[in-house]
XYZ file of C-alpha atoms in Angstrom:
494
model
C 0.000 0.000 0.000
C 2.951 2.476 0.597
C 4.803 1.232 -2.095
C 1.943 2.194 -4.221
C 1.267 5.306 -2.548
C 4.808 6.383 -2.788
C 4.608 5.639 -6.764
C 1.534 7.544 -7.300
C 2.890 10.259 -5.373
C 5.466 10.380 -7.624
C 4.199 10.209 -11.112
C 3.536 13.245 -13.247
C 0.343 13.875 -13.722
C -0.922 14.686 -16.955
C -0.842 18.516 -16.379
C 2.633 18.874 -15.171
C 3.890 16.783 -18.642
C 1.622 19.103 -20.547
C 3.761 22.086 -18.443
C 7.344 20.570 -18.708
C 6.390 20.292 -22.411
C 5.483 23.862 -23.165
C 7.947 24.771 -20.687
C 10.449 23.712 -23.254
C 9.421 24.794 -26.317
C 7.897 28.396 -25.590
C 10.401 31.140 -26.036
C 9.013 34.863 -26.336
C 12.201 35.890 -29.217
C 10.394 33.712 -31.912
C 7.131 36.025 -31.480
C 8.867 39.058 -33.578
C 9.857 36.344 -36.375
C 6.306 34.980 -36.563
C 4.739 38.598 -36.332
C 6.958 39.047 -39.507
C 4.458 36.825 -41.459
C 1.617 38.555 -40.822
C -1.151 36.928 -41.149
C 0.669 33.934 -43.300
C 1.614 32.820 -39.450
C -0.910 30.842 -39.119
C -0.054 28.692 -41.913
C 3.409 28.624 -40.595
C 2.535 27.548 -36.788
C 0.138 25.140 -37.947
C 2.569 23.154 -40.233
C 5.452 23.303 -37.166
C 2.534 22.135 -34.533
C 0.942 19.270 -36.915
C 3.470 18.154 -39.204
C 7.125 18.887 -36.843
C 6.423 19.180 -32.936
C 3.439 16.278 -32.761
C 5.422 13.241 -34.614
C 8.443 14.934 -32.978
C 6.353 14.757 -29.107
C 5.044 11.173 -30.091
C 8.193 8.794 -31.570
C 10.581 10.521 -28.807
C 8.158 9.230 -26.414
C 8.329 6.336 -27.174
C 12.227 5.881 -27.403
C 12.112 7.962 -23.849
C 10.007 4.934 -22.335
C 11.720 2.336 -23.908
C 15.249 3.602 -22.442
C 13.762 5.256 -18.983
C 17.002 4.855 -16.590
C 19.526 4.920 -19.141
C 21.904 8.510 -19.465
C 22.372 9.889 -22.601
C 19.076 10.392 -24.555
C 19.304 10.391 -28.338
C 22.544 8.757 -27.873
C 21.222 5.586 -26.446
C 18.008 5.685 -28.735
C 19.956 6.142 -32.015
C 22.933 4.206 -30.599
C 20.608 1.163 -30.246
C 19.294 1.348 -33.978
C 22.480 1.995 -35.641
C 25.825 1.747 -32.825
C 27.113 4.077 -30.727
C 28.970 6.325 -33.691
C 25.448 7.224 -34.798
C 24.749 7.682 -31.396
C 27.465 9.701 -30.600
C 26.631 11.608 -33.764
C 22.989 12.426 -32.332
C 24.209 13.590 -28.915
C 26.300 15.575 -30.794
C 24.394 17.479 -33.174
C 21.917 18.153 -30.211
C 24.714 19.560 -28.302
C 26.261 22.025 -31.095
C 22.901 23.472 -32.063
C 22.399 24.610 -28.975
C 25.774 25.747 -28.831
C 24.477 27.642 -31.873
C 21.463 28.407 -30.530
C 22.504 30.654 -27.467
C 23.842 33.758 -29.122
C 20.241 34.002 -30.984
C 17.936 34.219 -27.146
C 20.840 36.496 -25.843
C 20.949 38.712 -28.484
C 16.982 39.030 -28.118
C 17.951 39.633 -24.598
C 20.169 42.280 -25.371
C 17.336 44.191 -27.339
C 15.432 43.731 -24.090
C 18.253 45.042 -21.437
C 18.771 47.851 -24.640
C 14.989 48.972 -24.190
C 15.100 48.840 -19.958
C 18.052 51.269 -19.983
C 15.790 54.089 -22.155
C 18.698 52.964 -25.439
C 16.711 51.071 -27.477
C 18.940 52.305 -30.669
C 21.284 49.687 -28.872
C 18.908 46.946 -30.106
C 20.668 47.488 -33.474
C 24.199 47.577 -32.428
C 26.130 44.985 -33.574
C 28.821 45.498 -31.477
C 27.055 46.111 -28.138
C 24.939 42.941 -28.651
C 27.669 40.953 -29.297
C 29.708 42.312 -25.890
C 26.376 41.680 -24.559
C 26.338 37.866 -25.594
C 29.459 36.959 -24.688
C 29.893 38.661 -20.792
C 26.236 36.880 -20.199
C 26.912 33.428 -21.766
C 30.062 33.070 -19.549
C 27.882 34.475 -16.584
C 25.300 31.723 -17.389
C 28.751 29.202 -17.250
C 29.382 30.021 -13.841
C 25.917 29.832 -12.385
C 25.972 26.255 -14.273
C 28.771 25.277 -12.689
C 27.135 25.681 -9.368
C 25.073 22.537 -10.138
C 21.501 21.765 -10.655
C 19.867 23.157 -7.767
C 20.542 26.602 -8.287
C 19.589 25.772 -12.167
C 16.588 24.983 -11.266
C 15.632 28.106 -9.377
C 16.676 30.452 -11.916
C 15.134 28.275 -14.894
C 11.877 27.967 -12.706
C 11.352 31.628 -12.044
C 12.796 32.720 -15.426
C 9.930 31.169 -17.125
C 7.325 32.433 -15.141
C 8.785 35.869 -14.925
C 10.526 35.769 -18.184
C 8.223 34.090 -20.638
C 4.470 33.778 -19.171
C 4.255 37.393 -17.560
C 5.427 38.863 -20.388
C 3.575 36.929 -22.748
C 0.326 37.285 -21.230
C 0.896 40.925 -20.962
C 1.562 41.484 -24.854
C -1.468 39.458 -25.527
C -3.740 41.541 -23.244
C -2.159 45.006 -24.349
C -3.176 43.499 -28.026
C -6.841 43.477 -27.225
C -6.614 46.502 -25.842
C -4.804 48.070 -28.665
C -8.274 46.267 -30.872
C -10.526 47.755 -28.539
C -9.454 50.994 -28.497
C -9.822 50.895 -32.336
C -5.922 51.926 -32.910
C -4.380 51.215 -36.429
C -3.163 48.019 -36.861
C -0.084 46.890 -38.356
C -1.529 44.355 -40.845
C -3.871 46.934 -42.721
C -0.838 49.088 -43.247
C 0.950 47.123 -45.755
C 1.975 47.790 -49.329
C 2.160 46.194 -52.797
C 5.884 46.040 -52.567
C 5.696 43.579 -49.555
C 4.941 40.362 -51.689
C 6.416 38.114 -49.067
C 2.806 38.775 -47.038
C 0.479 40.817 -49.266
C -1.538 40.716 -52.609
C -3.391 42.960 -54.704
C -7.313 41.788 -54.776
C -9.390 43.845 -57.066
C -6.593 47.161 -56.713
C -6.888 46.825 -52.899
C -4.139 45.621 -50.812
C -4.765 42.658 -48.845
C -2.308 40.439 -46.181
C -2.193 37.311 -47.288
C -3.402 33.738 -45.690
C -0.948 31.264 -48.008
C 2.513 31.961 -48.077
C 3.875 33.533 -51.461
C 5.311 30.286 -53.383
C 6.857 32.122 -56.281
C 10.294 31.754 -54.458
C 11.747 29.615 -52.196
C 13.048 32.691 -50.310
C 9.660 33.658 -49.370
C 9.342 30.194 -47.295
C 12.921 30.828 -45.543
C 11.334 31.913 -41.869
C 10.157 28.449 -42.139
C 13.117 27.195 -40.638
C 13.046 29.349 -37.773
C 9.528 29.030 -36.844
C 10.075 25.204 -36.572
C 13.083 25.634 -34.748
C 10.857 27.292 -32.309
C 9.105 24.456 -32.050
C 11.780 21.967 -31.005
C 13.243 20.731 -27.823
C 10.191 18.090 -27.071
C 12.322 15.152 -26.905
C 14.001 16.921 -23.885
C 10.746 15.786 -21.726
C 9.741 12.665 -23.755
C 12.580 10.956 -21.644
C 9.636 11.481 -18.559
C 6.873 9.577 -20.313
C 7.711 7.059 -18.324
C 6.439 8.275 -14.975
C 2.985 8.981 -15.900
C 0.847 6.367 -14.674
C -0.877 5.422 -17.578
C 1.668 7.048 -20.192
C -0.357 5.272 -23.381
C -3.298 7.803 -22.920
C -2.110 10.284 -20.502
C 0.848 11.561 -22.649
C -0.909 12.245 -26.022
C -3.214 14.189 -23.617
C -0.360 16.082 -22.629
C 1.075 16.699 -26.099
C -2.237 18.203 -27.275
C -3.196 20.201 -24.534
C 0.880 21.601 -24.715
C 0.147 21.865 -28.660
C -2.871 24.075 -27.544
C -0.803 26.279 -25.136
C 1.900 26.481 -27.289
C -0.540 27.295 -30.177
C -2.436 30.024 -28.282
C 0.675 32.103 -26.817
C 2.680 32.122 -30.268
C -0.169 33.115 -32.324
C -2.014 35.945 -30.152
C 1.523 37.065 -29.540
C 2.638 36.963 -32.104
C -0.706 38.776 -33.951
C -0.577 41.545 -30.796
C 2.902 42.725 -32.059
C 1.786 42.678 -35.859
C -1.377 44.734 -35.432
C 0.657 47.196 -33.396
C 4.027 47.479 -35.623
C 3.798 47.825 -39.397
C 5.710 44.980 -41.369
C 8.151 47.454 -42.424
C 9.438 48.755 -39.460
C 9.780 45.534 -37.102
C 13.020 44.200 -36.120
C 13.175 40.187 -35.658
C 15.160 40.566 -32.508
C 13.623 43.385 -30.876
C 9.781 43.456 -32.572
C 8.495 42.562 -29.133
C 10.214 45.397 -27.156
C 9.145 47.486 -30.427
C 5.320 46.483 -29.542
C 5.153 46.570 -25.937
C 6.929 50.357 -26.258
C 4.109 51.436 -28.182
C 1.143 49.537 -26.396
C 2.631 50.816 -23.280
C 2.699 54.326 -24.162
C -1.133 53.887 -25.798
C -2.458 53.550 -22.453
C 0.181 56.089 -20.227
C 2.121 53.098 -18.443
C 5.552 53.397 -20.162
C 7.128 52.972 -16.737
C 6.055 49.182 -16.959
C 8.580 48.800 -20.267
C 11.396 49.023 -18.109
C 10.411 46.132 -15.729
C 9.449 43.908 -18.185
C 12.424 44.619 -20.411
C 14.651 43.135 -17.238
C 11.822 40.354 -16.847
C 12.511 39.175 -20.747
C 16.366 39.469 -20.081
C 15.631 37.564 -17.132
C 13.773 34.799 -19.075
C 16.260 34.456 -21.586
C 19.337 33.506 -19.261
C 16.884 31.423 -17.382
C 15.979 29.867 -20.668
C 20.119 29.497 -21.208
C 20.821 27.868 -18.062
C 18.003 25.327 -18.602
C 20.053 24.126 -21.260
C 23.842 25.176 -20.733
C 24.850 21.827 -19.085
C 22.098 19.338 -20.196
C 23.467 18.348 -23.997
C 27.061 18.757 -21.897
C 26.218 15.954 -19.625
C 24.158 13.777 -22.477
C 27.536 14.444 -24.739
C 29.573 13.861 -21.320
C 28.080 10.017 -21.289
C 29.812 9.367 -24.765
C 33.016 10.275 -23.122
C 32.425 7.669 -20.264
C 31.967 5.153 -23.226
C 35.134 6.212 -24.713
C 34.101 7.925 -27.618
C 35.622 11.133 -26.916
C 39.349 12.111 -24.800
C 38.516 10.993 -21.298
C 39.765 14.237 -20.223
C 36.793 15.798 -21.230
C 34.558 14.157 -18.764
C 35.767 16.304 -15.890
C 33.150 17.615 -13.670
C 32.771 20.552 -10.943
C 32.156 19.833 -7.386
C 28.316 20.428 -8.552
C 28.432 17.816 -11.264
C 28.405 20.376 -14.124
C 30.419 19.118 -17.050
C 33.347 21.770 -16.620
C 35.228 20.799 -19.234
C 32.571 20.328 -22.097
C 30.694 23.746 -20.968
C 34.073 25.394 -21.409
C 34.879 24.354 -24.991
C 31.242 25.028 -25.686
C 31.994 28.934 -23.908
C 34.583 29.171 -26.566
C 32.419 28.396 -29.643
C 30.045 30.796 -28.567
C 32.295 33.540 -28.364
C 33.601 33.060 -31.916
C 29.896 33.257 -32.998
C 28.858 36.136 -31.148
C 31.874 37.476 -32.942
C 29.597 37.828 -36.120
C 27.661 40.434 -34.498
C 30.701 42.802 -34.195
C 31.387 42.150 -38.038
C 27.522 42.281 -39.954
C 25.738 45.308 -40.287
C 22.616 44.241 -39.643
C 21.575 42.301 -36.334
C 18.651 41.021 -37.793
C 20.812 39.281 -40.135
C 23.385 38.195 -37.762
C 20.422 36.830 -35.682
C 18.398 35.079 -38.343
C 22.068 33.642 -39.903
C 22.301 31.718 -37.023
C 18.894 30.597 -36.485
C 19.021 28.957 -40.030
C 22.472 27.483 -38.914
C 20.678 25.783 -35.717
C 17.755 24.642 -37.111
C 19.709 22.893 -39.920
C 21.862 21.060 -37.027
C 19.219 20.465 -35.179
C 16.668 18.702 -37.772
C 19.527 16.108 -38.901
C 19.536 15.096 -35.566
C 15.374 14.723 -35.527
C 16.388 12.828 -38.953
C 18.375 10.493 -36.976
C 15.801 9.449 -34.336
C 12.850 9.473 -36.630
C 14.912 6.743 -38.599
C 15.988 4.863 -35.433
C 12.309 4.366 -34.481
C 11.276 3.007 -37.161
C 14.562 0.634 -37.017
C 14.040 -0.110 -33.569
C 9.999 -1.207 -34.357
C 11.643 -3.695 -37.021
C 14.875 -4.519 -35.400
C 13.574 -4.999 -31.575
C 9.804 -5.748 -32.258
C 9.760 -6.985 -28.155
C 11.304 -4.183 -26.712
C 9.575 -2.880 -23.449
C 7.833 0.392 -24.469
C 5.543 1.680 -21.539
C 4.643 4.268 -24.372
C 4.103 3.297 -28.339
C 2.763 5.465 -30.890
C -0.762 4.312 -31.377
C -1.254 2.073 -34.617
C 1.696 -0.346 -34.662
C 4.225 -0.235 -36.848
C 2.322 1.474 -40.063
C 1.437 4.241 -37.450
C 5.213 4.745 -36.745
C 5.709 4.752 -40.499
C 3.028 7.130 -40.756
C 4.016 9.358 -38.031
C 7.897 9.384 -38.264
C 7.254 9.457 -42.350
C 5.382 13.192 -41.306
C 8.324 13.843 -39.194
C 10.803 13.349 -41.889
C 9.120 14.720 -44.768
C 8.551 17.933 -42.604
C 12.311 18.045 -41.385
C 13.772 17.525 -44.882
C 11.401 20.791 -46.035
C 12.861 23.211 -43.091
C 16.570 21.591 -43.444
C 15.942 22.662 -47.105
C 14.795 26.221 -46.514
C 17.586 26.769 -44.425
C 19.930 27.481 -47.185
C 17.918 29.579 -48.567
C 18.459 33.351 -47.430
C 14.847 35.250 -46.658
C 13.482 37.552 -48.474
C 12.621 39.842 -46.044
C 15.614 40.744 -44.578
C 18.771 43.188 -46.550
C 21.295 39.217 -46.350
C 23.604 41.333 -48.793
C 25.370 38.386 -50.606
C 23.160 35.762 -50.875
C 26.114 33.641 -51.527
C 27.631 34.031 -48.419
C 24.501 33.527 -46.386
C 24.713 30.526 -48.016
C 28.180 29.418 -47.519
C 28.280 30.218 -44.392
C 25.045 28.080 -43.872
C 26.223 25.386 -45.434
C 29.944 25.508 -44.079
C 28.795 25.135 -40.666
C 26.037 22.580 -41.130
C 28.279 20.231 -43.207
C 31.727 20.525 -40.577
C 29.085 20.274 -37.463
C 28.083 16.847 -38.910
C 31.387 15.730 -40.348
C 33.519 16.412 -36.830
C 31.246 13.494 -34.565
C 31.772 11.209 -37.404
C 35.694 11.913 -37.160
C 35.805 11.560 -33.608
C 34.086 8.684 -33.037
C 35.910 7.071 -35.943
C 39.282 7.694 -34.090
C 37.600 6.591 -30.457
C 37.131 3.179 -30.235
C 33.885 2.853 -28.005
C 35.049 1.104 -24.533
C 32.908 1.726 -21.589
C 34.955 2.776 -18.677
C 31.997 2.643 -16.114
C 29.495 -0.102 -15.645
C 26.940 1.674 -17.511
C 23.633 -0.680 -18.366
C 24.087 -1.969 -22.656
C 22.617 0.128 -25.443
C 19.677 -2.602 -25.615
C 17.127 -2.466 -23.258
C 15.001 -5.410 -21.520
C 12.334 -7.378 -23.359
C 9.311 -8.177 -21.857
């Protein structure tokens, strides 16, 4: 009776998954981007909730269940279909694109510290958002290497005060702003904006389908579903639910619904309130809540909610600084990479690996100092992330299909519903949806002055290509011999 007390006790409920989920995906610096699309957003958000963040939610819940207890995440899902280089090569890519990744939230972070000092033309300094980036990353490094419980605090409250307050806030300035009948942003656009308008009988009118004379028009594809990913992060928990088979597809959706309902009304808040042609991708919200703000005589509250989304964005840093570290710090325990790279702090933070990473983002907040534009500094490396990042979804779509075929008794507390054609069917969406955004990621948008297209490109492609090629080096010079008695790649059978 206690035993089963204490187990209940500790399950998540479906609630808290549906939470921890939209925890981890929400992040207020992709509102701007979608706002960008006018009203072609909701074409956008629909085909990252549906066809990327659902199949995404349901096959790494599965593979979550299946290996509950073991360390290392995709590296002991994709290990297990195709060895530990594959593995290692997962673990990997999930670890450099959010290597990539963290100059993009603190630059949005410096728009937002720009704004609460009364210096918003900062917002479009390259070289005092790349200072920025750098003396905050390293900051973020040392609160890491405290350990998890400090983490925790910070990531806790730097949602709630970072993310949700201000999110809720733009979103009920919005309807205010439509109530009190103000011009909005959407009815101001022109017939040179093709990327979201059309002419309809001489009258200019946003459009609803996204512009598919050129591929460039589709580019902010790639970022939107990058906002979308980071699911597998809590699939690993699917586990602990206490009926996981109908509890967590509850949680996805209702997630899928919160995630759905902040991105779109914020995103459509800061659209109707700054014309197309004037917002910046990094600073549109700060650009929004400024004029809300001063609509209804509180521009004192843009100042504390400036530090709030500063706040939330190193909170939303340190809830991933040291995770990939310690999922890329079980490969070096295996003896894939130097074991002088598994060094810890007293904490348990992966010193060594969150130092190398420190360095990497340093040299890449170095673009900021050397582009003219910080839109395109920012959106550069979004497309560079997201194109990291979806190989490695590529990866563990394939591996759960393998893994239906290859270990058909596996224990899987959690299976995507329909048997192995639904796995087909839903890691099919997956892929076919991550090959589209990998694609558009070379493509520089059209909405934003890129300059040389051809070094947009290059760049792009430059870093994509040597992220993937360097795991497949080092693990091809590591000979994989486990130096701890860590449990085999293959899990039970029933």
């Amino acid at each position: 009776m206690s035993d089963q007390s204490a187990t209940k006790k500790s399950s998540i409920s479906t609630w808290g998954m549906a939470f921890m989920t939209a925890a981890a995906i929400i992040s207020l610096r992709g509102l701007p981007l979608m706002a960008a699309e006018e009203m072609t957003m909701f074409f956008y958000i629909a085909f990252a909730t549906i066809l990327f963040l659902i199949p995404a939610a349901l096959v790494s819940a599965e593979l979550g269940s299946a290996f509950a207890g073991q360390e290392g995440g995709v590296y002991r899902w994709v290990g297990a279909a195709f060895g530990k280089k594959w593995g290692f090569t997962a673990i990997w890519l999930q670890w450099i694109q959010n290597v990539v990744w963290y100059p993009t939230v603190l630059a949005f972070a410096a728009a937002a510290i720009a704004y609460g000092i009364g210096k918003p033309e900062l917002a479009n300094d390259g070289k005092f958002t790349g200072f920025f980036i750098i003396v905050f990353y390293w900051i973020a490094t040392l609160i890491a290497f405290g350990g998890t419980k400090i983490l925790s605090k910070v990531t806790s409250w730097g949602f709630i005060v970072g993310t949700v307050l201000p999110g809720l806030v733009v979103i009920a300035l919005g309807v205010v702003w439509f109530l009190m009948k103000k011009p909005l942003g959407f009815e101001e656009l022109t017939a040179a904006e093709t990327t979201v308008a059309t002419v309809v009988g001489g009258k200019v009118e946003p459009r609803w389908f996204p512009n598919l004379a050129n591929p460039s028009n589709l580019a902010y594809l790639s970022g939107i579903i990058l906002l979308f990913a980071g699911v597998e992060v809590q699939a690993v928990h699917a586990a602990e639910m206490d009926n996981p088979k109908k509890q967590y597809p509850a949680a996805i959706f209702i997630s899928s619904v919160i995630v759905f309902v902040l991105f779109t009304f914020g995103s459509l808040a800061i659209a109707a309130v700054v014309p197309n042609s004037q917002l910046q991708i990094e600073s549109g919200l700060m650009q929004a809540l400024t004029v809300m703000l001063e609509a209804v005589n509180m521009k004192w509250a843009l100042y504390v909610l400036a530090f709030c989304v500063a706040f939330g964005s190193l909170g939303g840093v340190l809830s991933w600084v040291s995770g990939p570290s310690k999922g890329l710090l079980s490969t070096a325990k295996d003896g894939l990479l130097p074991e002088s790279l598994a060094k810890t702090t007293k904490g348990g933070a992966p010193k060594t690996m969150m130092l190398i990473q420190g360095v990497i983002v340093t040299v890449l907040a170095s673009l900021y100092f050397v582009m003219k534009d910080v839109g395109v500094a920012f959106f550069l490396l979004s497309a560079l992330t997201v194109a990291v990042y979806i190989i490695m979804y590529l990866l563990m779509y394939m591996a759960a299909i393998k893994l239906r075929k290859s270990q058909p008794d596996m224990e899987r507390p959690y299976k995507v519903p329909g048997g192995t054609l639904g796995m087909w069917i839903v890691a099919g969406v997956g892929i076919v949806a991550a090959i589209l955004g990998l694609v558009l990621a070379f493509f520089p948008p059209a909405q934003l002055p890129i300059g040389s297209p051809k070094s947009y490109v290059a760049v792009v492609a430059v870093g994509t290509i040597g992220f993937f090629i360097i795991p497949l080096i080092i693990a091809g010079r590591h000979k994989a011999t486990p130096k701890t008695g860590k449990p085999p790649l293959r899990p039970a059978v029933k």
